[in-house]
XYZ file of C-alpha atoms in Angstrom:
124
model
C -0.179 0.291 -0.035
C 0.880 3.660 -0.794
C -0.313 6.505 1.560
C 0.783 10.648 1.453
C -1.629 12.938 2.294
C -2.409 15.442 -0.456
C -4.112 18.980 0.312
C -4.959 18.002 3.832
C -6.290 14.722 2.904
C -5.251 11.197 3.604
C -4.626 8.925 0.178
C -3.701 5.372 -0.473
C -3.818 3.280 -2.985
C -5.171 0.054 -1.259
C -4.786 -3.696 -2.272
C -7.815 -5.033 -3.015
C -6.531 -8.500 -0.566
C -2.921 -8.757 0.755
C -0.360 -9.956 -1.869
C -2.829 -8.422 -4.949
C -1.887 -6.415 -8.390
C -4.748 -5.730 -7.766
C -5.741 -1.811 -6.887
C -8.363 1.452 -5.824
C -7.964 4.310 -4.873
C -9.359 5.507 -0.405
C -9.165 9.520 0.377
C -9.604 9.339 4.177
C -10.576 5.461 3.885
C -13.024 5.673 1.258
C -12.948 4.379 -2.408
C -13.239 7.412 -4.815
C -14.359 6.870 -8.576
C -11.731 6.289 -10.961
C -10.765 7.160 -14.167
C -7.874 4.923 -15.816
C -6.108 5.318 -19.693
C -3.194 2.584 -20.045
C 0.044 3.975 -22.507
C 3.292 2.175 -22.815
C 6.683 3.387 -23.542
C 9.177 1.535 -25.530
C 12.861 3.025 -25.532
C 16.175 1.727 -27.927
C 18.738 2.384 -29.538
C 17.112 4.170 -32.049
C 14.610 6.153 -29.958
C 10.944 6.150 -28.184
C 7.992 5.193 -29.125
C 4.629 5.420 -27.051
C 1.576 3.820 -27.655
C -2.213 4.278 -26.096
C -2.970 0.539 -24.864
C -6.505 1.386 -23.445
C -8.546 4.836 -23.861
C -9.620 6.655 -20.463
C -12.717 4.950 -19.260
C -14.466 4.118 -15.658
C -12.590 1.271 -13.546
C -13.399 -0.536 -10.121
C -9.794 -1.121 -9.979
C -6.238 -0.561 -11.747
C -3.316 -3.513 -12.183
C 0.168 -1.777 -10.469
C 3.022 -4.134 -10.531
C 6.419 -3.678 -9.004
C 7.569 -2.114 -5.843
C 5.914 1.742 -5.244
C 8.815 3.880 -4.917
C 8.523 7.481 -2.551
C 5.314 9.502 -3.853
C 5.353 12.612 -5.634
C 3.686 14.569 -5.094
C 3.580 17.636 -8.156
C 0.540 20.387 -6.740
C -2.484 20.613 -4.353
C -4.949 17.717 -6.627
C -1.611 15.523 -8.753
C 0.455 12.857 -7.977
C 2.982 10.379 -9.527
C 4.125 7.158 -8.208
C 6.858 5.060 -9.804
C 7.109 2.023 -9.452
C 10.588 -0.327 -10.023
C 9.720 -3.982 -11.670
C 12.547 -6.568 -11.886
C 15.170 -6.353 -14.389
C 15.706 -8.656 -17.482
C 18.481 -9.481 -19.534
C 17.979 -10.622 -23.409
C 21.128 -11.885 -25.721
C 23.775 -9.421 -22.925
C 20.778 -6.509 -22.916
C 19.381 -5.263 -19.658
C 15.329 -4.891 -20.910
C 14.772 -2.181 -17.895
C 10.567 -2.541 -16.884
C 9.137 -0.284 -14.872
C 5.294 1.690 -14.108
C 4.409 4.971 -13.838
C 1.100 6.370 -12.294
C -0.155 10.162 -12.281
C -3.041 9.912 -10.666
C -4.966 13.412 -10.597
C -7.814 14.425 -8.416
C -11.111 16.463 -9.243
C -11.205 19.218 -7.113
C -13.319 17.975 -4.220
C -11.515 14.192 -4.046
C -15.245 13.338 -5.268
C -13.308 11.164 -7.905
C -10.109 10.205 -9.814
C -8.248 10.584 -13.335
C -5.365 7.841 -13.243
C -2.434 7.632 -16.145
C -0.239 4.966 -16.014
C 2.818 4.215 -18.401
C 4.439 0.563 -18.814
C 7.785 1.354 -19.839
C 10.367 -0.868 -21.523
C 13.918 0.231 -21.748
C 16.138 -1.661 -23.806
C 19.198 1.147 -24.615
C 22.711 -0.029 -24.418
């Protein structure tokens, strides 16, 4: 679970079940409706490419894998959280994987827009 304070409120990403990678956003302990969009970014030796995986849609939970880093609070309504995933090795090339999640809350914290980006970096 990731917890932080934002504009005087206690916000958390809470797993639906212990050990689960399915999360919901809680504000002061209460689940808030989520609108989720997903992108995938690939970085290689010839550049970076980002594509939309899922357009924004209402969702009861979000799937996030990896170890969360400290939340980066970006104003009174926006927070970014970086999740490091295990590094893999393919044909003498390291494959760095991570997921970043940006939460943007409505002014009254009644709803949250979530932007998830799955990143893969194979640049050498």
